[in-house]
XYZ file of C-alpha atoms in Angstrom:
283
model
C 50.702 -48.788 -52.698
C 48.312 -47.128 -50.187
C 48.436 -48.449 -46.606
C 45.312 -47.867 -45.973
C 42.050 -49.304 -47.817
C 38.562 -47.962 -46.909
C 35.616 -50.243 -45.901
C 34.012 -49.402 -48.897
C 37.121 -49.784 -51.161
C 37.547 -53.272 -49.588
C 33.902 -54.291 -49.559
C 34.769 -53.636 -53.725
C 38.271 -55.616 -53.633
C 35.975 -58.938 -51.381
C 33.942 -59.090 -54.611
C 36.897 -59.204 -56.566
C 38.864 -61.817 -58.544
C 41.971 -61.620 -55.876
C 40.066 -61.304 -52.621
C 42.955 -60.010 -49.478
C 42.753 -62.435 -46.821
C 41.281 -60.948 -43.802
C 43.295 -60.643 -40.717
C 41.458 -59.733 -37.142
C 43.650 -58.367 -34.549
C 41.660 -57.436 -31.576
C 43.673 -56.310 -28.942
C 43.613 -53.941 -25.991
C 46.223 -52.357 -23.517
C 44.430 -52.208 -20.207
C 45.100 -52.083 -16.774
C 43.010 -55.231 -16.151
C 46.095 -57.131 -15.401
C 46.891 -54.887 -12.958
C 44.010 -54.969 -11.047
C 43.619 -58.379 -10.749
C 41.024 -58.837 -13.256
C 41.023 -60.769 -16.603
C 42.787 -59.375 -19.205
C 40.718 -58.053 -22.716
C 39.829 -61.422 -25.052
C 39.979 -60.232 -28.245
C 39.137 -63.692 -29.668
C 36.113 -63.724 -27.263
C 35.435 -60.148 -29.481
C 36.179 -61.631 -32.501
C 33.951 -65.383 -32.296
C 31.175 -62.054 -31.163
C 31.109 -61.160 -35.271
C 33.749 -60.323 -37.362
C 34.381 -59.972 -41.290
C 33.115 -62.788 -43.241
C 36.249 -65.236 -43.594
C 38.398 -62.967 -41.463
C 41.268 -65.353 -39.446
C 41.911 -63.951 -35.767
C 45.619 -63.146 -34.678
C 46.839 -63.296 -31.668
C 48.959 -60.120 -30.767
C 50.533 -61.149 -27.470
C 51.090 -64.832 -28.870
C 51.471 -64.447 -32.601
C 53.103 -60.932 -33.445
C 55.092 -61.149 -30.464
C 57.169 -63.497 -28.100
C 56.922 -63.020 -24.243
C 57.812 -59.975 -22.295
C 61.750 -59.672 -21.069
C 64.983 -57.810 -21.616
C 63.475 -56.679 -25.347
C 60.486 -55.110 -23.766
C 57.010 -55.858 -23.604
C 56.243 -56.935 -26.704
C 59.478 -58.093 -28.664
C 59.534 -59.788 -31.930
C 58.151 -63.159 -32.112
C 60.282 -66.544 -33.435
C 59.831 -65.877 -36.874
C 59.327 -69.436 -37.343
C 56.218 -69.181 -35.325
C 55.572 -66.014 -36.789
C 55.317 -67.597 -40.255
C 53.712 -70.496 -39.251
C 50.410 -68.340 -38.176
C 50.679 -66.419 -41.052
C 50.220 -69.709 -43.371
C 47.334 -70.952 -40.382
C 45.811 -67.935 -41.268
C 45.575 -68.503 -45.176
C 48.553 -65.994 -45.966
C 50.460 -66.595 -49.216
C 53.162 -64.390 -50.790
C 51.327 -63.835 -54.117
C 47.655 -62.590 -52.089
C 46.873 -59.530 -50.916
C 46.064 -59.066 -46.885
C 43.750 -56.619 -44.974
C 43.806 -56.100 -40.974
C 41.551 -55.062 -38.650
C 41.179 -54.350 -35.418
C 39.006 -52.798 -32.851
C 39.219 -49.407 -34.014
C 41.822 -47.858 -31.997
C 44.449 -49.446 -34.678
C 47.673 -49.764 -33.176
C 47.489 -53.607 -33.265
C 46.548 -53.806 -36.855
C 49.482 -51.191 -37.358
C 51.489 -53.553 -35.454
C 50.145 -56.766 -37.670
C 50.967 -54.927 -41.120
C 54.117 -53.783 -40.005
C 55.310 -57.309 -38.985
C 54.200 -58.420 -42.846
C 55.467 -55.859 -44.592
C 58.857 -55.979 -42.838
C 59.016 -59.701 -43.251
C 58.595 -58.797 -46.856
C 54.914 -59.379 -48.022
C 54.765 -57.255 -50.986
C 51.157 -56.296 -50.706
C 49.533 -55.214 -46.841
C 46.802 -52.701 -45.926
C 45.169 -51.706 -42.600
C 41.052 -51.019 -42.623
C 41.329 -47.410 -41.979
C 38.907 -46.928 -39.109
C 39.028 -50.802 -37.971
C 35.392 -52.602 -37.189
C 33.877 -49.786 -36.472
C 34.133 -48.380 -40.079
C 32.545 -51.602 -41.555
C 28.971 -51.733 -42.971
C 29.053 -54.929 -44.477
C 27.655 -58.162 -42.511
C 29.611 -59.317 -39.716
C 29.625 -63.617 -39.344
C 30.703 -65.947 -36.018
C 31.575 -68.604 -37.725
C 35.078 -69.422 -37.835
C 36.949 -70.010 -40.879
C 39.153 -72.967 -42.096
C 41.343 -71.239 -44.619
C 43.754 -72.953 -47.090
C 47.050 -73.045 -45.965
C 49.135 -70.154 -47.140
C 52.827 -70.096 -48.293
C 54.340 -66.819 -46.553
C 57.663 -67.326 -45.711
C 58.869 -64.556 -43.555
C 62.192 -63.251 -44.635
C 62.991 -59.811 -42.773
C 64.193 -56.486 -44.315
C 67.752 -54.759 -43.654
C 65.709 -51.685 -42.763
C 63.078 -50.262 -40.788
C 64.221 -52.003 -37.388
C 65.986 -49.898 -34.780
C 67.647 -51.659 -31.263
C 68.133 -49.382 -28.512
C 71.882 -48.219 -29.845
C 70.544 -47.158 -32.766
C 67.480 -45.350 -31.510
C 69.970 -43.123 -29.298
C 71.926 -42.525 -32.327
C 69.126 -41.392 -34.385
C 68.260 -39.014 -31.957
C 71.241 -37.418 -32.482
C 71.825 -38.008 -36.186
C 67.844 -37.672 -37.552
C 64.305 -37.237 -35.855
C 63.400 -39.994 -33.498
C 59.490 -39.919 -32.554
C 57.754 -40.620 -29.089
C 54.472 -41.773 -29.847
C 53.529 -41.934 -26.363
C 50.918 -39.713 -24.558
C 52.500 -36.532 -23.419
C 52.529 -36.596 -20.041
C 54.227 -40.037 -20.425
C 57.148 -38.736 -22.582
C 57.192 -35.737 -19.712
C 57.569 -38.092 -17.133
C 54.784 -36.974 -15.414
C 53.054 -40.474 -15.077
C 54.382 -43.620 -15.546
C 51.547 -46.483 -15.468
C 53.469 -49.829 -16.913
C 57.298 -49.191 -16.698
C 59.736 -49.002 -13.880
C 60.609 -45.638 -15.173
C 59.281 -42.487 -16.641
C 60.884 -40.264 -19.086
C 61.956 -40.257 -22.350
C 65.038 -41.148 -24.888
C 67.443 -38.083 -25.107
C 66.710 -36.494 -27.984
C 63.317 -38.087 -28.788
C 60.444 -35.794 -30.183
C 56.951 -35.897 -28.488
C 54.644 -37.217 -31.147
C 51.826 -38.934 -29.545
C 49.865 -41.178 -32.091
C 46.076 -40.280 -31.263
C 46.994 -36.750 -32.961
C 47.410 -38.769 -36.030
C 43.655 -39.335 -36.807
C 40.207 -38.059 -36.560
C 37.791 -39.026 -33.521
C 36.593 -41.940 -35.433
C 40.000 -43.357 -35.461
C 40.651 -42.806 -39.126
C 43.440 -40.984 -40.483
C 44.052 -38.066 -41.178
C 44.395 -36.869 -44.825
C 48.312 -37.374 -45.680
C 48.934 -33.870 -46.676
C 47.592 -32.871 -42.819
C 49.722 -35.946 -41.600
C 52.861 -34.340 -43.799
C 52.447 -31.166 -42.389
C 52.228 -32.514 -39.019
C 55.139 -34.359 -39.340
C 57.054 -31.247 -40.725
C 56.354 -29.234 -37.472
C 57.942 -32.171 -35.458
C 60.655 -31.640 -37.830
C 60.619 -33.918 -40.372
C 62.051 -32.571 -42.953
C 62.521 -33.963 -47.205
C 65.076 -37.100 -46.755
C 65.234 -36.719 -42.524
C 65.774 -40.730 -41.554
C 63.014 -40.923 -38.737
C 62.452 -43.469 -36.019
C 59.550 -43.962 -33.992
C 59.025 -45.400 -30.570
C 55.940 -45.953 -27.919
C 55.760 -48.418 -24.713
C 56.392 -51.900 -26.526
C 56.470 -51.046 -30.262
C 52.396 -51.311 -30.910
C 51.456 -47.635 -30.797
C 54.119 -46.981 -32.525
C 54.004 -49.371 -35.613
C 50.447 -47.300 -35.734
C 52.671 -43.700 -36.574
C 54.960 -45.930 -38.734
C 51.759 -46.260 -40.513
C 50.589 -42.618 -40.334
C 54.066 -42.024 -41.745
C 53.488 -44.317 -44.345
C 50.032 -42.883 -45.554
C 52.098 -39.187 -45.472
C 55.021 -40.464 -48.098
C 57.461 -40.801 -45.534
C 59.487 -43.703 -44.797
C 60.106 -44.772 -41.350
C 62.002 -47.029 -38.440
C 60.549 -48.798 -35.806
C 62.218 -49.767 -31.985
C 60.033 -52.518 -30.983
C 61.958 -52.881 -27.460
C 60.757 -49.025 -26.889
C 60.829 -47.743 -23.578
C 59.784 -51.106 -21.919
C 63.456 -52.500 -23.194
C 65.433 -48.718 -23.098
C 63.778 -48.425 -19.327
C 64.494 -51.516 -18.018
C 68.365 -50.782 -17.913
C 69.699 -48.168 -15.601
C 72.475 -47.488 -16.981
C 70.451 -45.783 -20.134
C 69.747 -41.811 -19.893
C 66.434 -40.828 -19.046
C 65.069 -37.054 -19.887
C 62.162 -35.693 -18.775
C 60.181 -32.444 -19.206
C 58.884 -30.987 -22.539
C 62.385 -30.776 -23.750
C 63.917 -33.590 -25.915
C 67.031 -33.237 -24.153
């Protein structure tokens, strides 16, 4: 199954006899916070117009629990977890789309959550809200209450041990702006660098400028000169495990099965007693 659907594809599947269930997942990293000002409301965004029926998600609240030791954004109680899925009219047997604001790292972030909780059928709007042509509505919905039951996968989760590991044993992938995985800025954590071992691979090299992806054979060939090679295990890492659940999804759309550290460098950077590199070199 693709990961990705088109707007037109899923302005077809809305007509449909199974239509997904719409999931809106507005979300921005800014330095608002920062400076004092209020943060980004992406459900202000979304009661602004959004796809007809489309449930808003909460990323901070609802795919993740509060920032501490795990990072920034670590995994929420699944119980909660679950429960907004159902709020949101999510049922094992129904297909679900999500959307965001275009930049796509918290719809990435949104399927990956489903998919690894074992939802058998999730796709992101390639190209978000700015792709769709279709009426937008500000009314918002009351959808039937869904039956998802979250029940998480073996796989596709890394900790911090096993991210250093895998930097040593298979490709691990920094999907970080460069001159963060240099070291050469360091914006949101206490420290700058990168895990040993780690492979630059920042995520807006993933798509075009209108925030769609690019074709998977380009995204395969791509991934081959950051050394992914047939059967490499690969990992991927960003700040807080949003950015890079979006090149978990780029990996996806390229055929190529991947692992996720949702602590990232919020959680591996927050210890001192964990090596930091820094410089163009992975080591």
């Amino acid at each position: 199954m693709n990961a990705i659907i088109s707007a037109s594809d899923l302005a077809n599947d809305l007509t449909g006899a199974n239509p997904p269930v719409l999931l809106d997942v507005r979300w921005q990293l800014t330095a608002a916070k920062a400076a004092g000002e209020p943060p980004y409301d992406g459900r202000a965004d979304y009661e602004t117009g959004h796809l007809p029926g489309a449930v808003y998600v909460d990323l901070d609240r609802e795919l993740a629990s509060a920032p501490g030791e795990g990072g920034r954004h670590p995994l929420p109680d699944l119980a909660h977890f679950g429960a907004a899925m159902r709020r949101a009219g999510v049922s094992s047997g129904t297909p679900v789309v999500v959307y965001d604001g275009g930049q796509g790292w918290a719809a990435a972030r949104a399927w990956w959550m489903l998919r690894w909780t074992g939802h058998p059928d999730v796709r992101v709007l390639d190209g978000g809200l700015p792709a769709w042509e279709g009426p937008l509505e500000k009314s918002v919905p009351t959808p039937a209450e869904g039956d998802f039951v979250p029940e998480p996968g073996a796989s596709c989760l890394l900790d911090a041990e096993a991210a250093a590991e895998l930097a040593r044993s298979g490709v691990l992938l920094d999907a970080r702006a460069g001159e963060r995985y240099r070291g050469e800025v360091e914006p949101i954590d206490p420290v700058a660098g990168h895990i040993p071992g780690a492979v630059s691979a920042p995520t807006t090299e993933n798509v075009r400028a209108d925030g769609r992806y690019l074709p998977a054979q380009e995204l395969r060939e791509r991934f081959k000169g950051l050394g992914v090679s047939e059967g490499s295990r690969v990992g991927v890492y960003c700040g807080s495990g949003v950015s890079a659940a979006h090149e978990v999804l780029a990996l996806a759309v390229a055929g190529i099965p991947a692992e996720l550290y949702v602590g990232s460098w919020s959680e591996w950077s927050s210890d001192p007693d964990r090596p930091v590199a820094v410089g163009p070199d992975p080591q």
